[in-house]
Amino acid sequence: MKKLFVAATLIASAVCSVASAKDYSSTSFTSYSSQPLNEVTTNLTQGRFVSGNQVVDGDSGTAITVSASYLRYLKDGWQVGGEGGLQLLSKAWSGTGESETLIDLAAIGAYNFQSDLKTSFFAKAGVGLYSVYDHTDYENQFGFFIGGGKRFQIFDSITYTPEIRLEKKGELDMGINIAFLNFSLFWN
């Protein structure tokens, strides 16, 4: 556990130090007031559909997972919003042996280190309720995360938005979540 925490702390420190080092040669000096007000991010690394056997000679089943986040721009690089996830598990994929519908909800905040949100490094944190399996049943338990990432503009209103997080969900040990396939959509 200590090694995981030290590694996660080092990764988070590296992300924050890179994010705080501004490259003024490539930064566009637009004011924060001209930024888009809304951002929706799809968490495609957690968006999946699986159908089949989970164990050899077991019953086949289905798992459907989708999650997304919404951020509203406030001012001076700050954004607030929420994120949610929905997971539908059939009997074969559920730890309880029954079909389950699991919901994760969190309030999130983000700070952008550059004035152009569509190409900015950002730090993000959130608190909320997460579905946790305790060997007999699923429970919604308090959790939190801290992390950061970078947006890479693809089109005028679409960015590629990878991020890394340290997560603590209920009684589970702290973990690292690296989301490689996040995409954001911006609009006013």
Coordinates of C-alpha atoms in Angstrom, one line a residue:
M1 CA 0.0 0.0 0.0
K2 CA 2.8 2.4 0.9
K3 CA 4.5 1.8 -2.5
L4 CA 1.3 2.4 -4.3
F5 CA 0.7 5.7 -2.4
V6 CA 4.3 6.8 -3.0
A7 CA 4.1 6.0 -6.7
A8 CA 0.7 7.8 -7.0
T9 CA 2.0 10.8 -5.2
L10 CA 5.0 11.0 -7.5
I11 CA 2.8 10.8 -10.6
A12 CA 0.4 13.5 -9.3
S13 CA 3.4 15.7 -8.4
A14 CA 4.8 15.3 -11.9
V15 CA 1.5 16.1 -13.5
C16 CA 1.1 19.2 -11.3
S17 CA 4.7 20.4 -11.9
V18 CA 4.3 20.0 -15.7
A19 CA 1.0 21.7 -15.6
S20 CA 2.3 24.7 -13.7
A21 CA 5.3 25.2 -16.1
K22 CA 3.8 27.5 -18.7
D23 CA 5.3 27.5 -22.2
Y24 CA 4.6 31.1 -23.2
S25 CA 5.8 30.6 -26.8
S26 CA 2.8 28.4 -27.6
T27 CA 0.2 29.8 -25.2
S28 CA -2.4 31.9 -26.8
F29 CA -3.1 35.0 -24.7
T30 CA -6.9 35.0 -24.9
S31 CA -8.7 36.2 -21.9
Y32 CA -10.6 33.8 -19.7
S33 CA -13.7 35.7 -20.4
S34 CA -13.8 34.5 -24.0
Q35 CA -13.9 30.8 -23.0
P36 CA -16.7 28.4 -23.7
L37 CA -19.0 28.0 -20.8
N38 CA -19.8 24.3 -21.0
E39 CA -17.8 21.1 -21.3
V40 CA -18.9 17.5 -21.4
T41 CA -16.3 14.7 -21.2
T42 CA -17.0 11.1 -22.2
N43 CA -15.0 8.6 -20.2
L44 CA -14.6 6.1 -23.0
T45 CA -12.1 4.0 -21.0
Q46 CA -15.1 3.2 -18.7
G47 CA -17.6 3.0 -21.5
R48 CA -18.0 -0.7 -22.5
F49 CA -20.3 -3.5 -23.4
V50 CA -19.2 -7.0 -22.5
S51 CA -21.2 -10.2 -23.2
G52 CA -19.9 -13.7 -22.6
N53 CA -18.6 -16.0 -19.9
Q54 CA -16.7 -14.5 -17.0
V55 CA -15.3 -17.8 -15.9
V56 CA -14.6 -21.1 -17.6
D57 CA -17.8 -23.2 -17.8
G58 CA -19.8 -20.4 -16.2
D59 CA -23.0 -18.7 -17.4
S60 CA -22.7 -16.0 -20.0
G61 CA -23.7 -12.6 -19.0
T62 CA -23.6 -8.9 -19.9
A63 CA -22.0 -5.8 -18.4
I64 CA -22.8 -2.3 -19.6
T65 CA -20.9 0.7 -18.2
V66 CA -21.1 4.3 -19.3
S67 CA -19.9 7.5 -17.6
A68 CA -19.5 11.1 -18.4
S69 CA -18.8 14.4 -16.7
Y70 CA -20.1 18.0 -17.1
L71 CA -18.1 21.1 -16.2
R72 CA -19.4 24.7 -16.2
Y73 CA -16.9 27.5 -16.6
L74 CA -16.9 30.1 -13.7
K75 CA -14.0 32.5 -14.1
D76 CA -10.2 32.8 -14.0
G77 CA -9.7 29.2 -15.0
W78 CA -12.1 27.6 -12.6
Q79 CA -14.8 25.0 -13.6
V80 CA -17.4 23.2 -11.4
G81 CA -19.8 20.4 -12.2
G82 CA -20.4 16.7 -11.7
E83 CA -19.8 13.3 -13.1
G84 CA -21.8 10.1 -13.1
G85 CA -21.5 6.5 -14.0
L86 CA -24.0 3.8 -14.6
Q87 CA -23.2 0.1 -14.6
L88 CA -25.7 -2.6 -15.4
L89 CA -24.5 -6.1 -14.5
S90 CA -26.3 -9.4 -15.3
K91 CA -26.4 -12.2 -12.7
A92 CA -23.3 -13.8 -14.2
W93 CA -21.2 -10.6 -14.0
S94 CA -22.5 -9.4 -10.6
G95 CA -20.6 -10.4 -7.4
T96 CA -23.9 -11.0 -5.6
G97 CA -25.4 -13.5 -8.1
E98 CA -28.3 -11.1 -8.8
S99 CA -28.7 -8.5 -11.5
E100 CA -27.4 -5.1 -10.3
T101 CA -27.7 -1.5 -11.3
L102 CA -24.8 0.6 -9.9
I103 CA -24.6 4.3 -9.9
D104 CA -21.6 6.5 -9.1
L105 CA -22.1 10.3 -8.6
A106 CA -19.5 13.0 -7.7
A107 CA -19.3 16.7 -7.5
I108 CA -16.1 17.9 -9.3
G109 CA -14.0 21.1 -9.6
A110 CA -11.2 21.8 -12.0
Y111 CA -8.6 24.5 -12.4
N112 CA -7.0 25.3 -15.8
F113 CA -3.4 26.4 -15.8
Q114 CA -3.6 28.2 -19.2
S115 CA -6.1 30.7 -20.4
D116 CA -7.1 28.7 -23.5
L117 CA -9.2 25.8 -22.0
K118 CA -9.0 23.8 -25.2
T119 CA -5.3 23.3 -24.8
S120 CA -4.8 23.7 -21.1
F121 CA -3.2 21.5 -18.4
F122 CA -5.7 21.1 -15.6
A123 CA -6.0 19.8 -12.0
K124 CA -9.3 18.2 -10.9
A125 CA -10.8 17.0 -7.7
G126 CA -14.1 15.5 -6.7
V127 CA -16.1 13.9 -3.9
G128 CA -19.1 11.7 -4.1
L129 CA -20.8 8.3 -3.7
Y130 CA -19.3 5.2 -5.4
S131 CA -20.5 1.6 -5.6
V132 CA -18.3 -0.6 -3.6
Y133 CA -18.6 -4.5 -3.4
D134 CA -18.0 -5.8 0.1
H135 CA -18.0 -9.6 -0.7
T136 CA -21.7 -9.9 -0.1
D137 CA -23.4 -6.8 -1.5
Y138 CA -22.8 -3.5 -3.3
E139 CA -23.0 -0.4 -1.2
N140 CA -22.7 3.3 -2.1
Q141 CA -19.8 4.7 -0.1
F142 CA -18.2 8.1 0.2
G143 CA -15.1 8.6 -2.0
F144 CA -12.9 11.2 -3.5
F145 CA -10.2 11.7 -6.1
I146 CA -7.5 14.2 -7.1
G147 CA -5.8 14.3 -10.5
G148 CA -4.9 16.2 -13.5
G149 CA -4.4 16.0 -17.3
K150 CA -4.0 17.9 -20.5
R151 CA -6.4 18.9 -23.3
F152 CA -5.3 18.6 -27.0
Q153 CA -7.6 20.4 -29.4
I154 CA -8.7 18.2 -32.3
F155 CA -11.5 20.3 -33.8
D156 CA -12.8 23.7 -32.9
S157 CA -15.0 22.4 -30.1
I158 CA -13.6 18.9 -29.5
T159 CA -10.5 18.0 -27.5
Y160 CA -8.7 14.8 -26.6
T161 CA -8.5 14.9 -22.8
P162 CA -6.4 12.2 -21.1
E163 CA -6.1 12.3 -17.3
I164 CA -4.7 10.5 -14.3
R165 CA -6.3 10.2 -10.9
L166 CA -5.6 9.0 -7.4
E167 CA -8.9 7.5 -6.2
K168 CA -10.2 6.5 -2.8
K169 CA -13.6 4.7 -2.9
G170 CA -15.1 3.8 0.4
E171 CA -13.2 1.1 2.3
L172 CA -11.1 0.2 -0.8
D173 CA -7.4 1.0 -0.9
M174 CA -6.3 4.1 -2.8
G175 CA -5.9 3.4 -6.5
I176 CA -4.7 5.0 -9.7
N177 CA -7.0 5.5 -12.7
I178 CA -5.4 6.5 -16.0
A179 CA -8.0 7.4 -18.6
F180 CA -6.4 7.5 -22.1
L181 CA -9.6 7.8 -24.2
N182 CA -11.4 10.8 -22.8
F183 CA -12.8 13.3 -25.2
S184 CA -14.4 16.7 -24.4
L185 CA -17.1 18.7 -26.2
F186 CA -17.2 22.5 -25.6
W187 CA -20.0 25.0 -26.3
N188 CA -21.3 28.3 -25.1

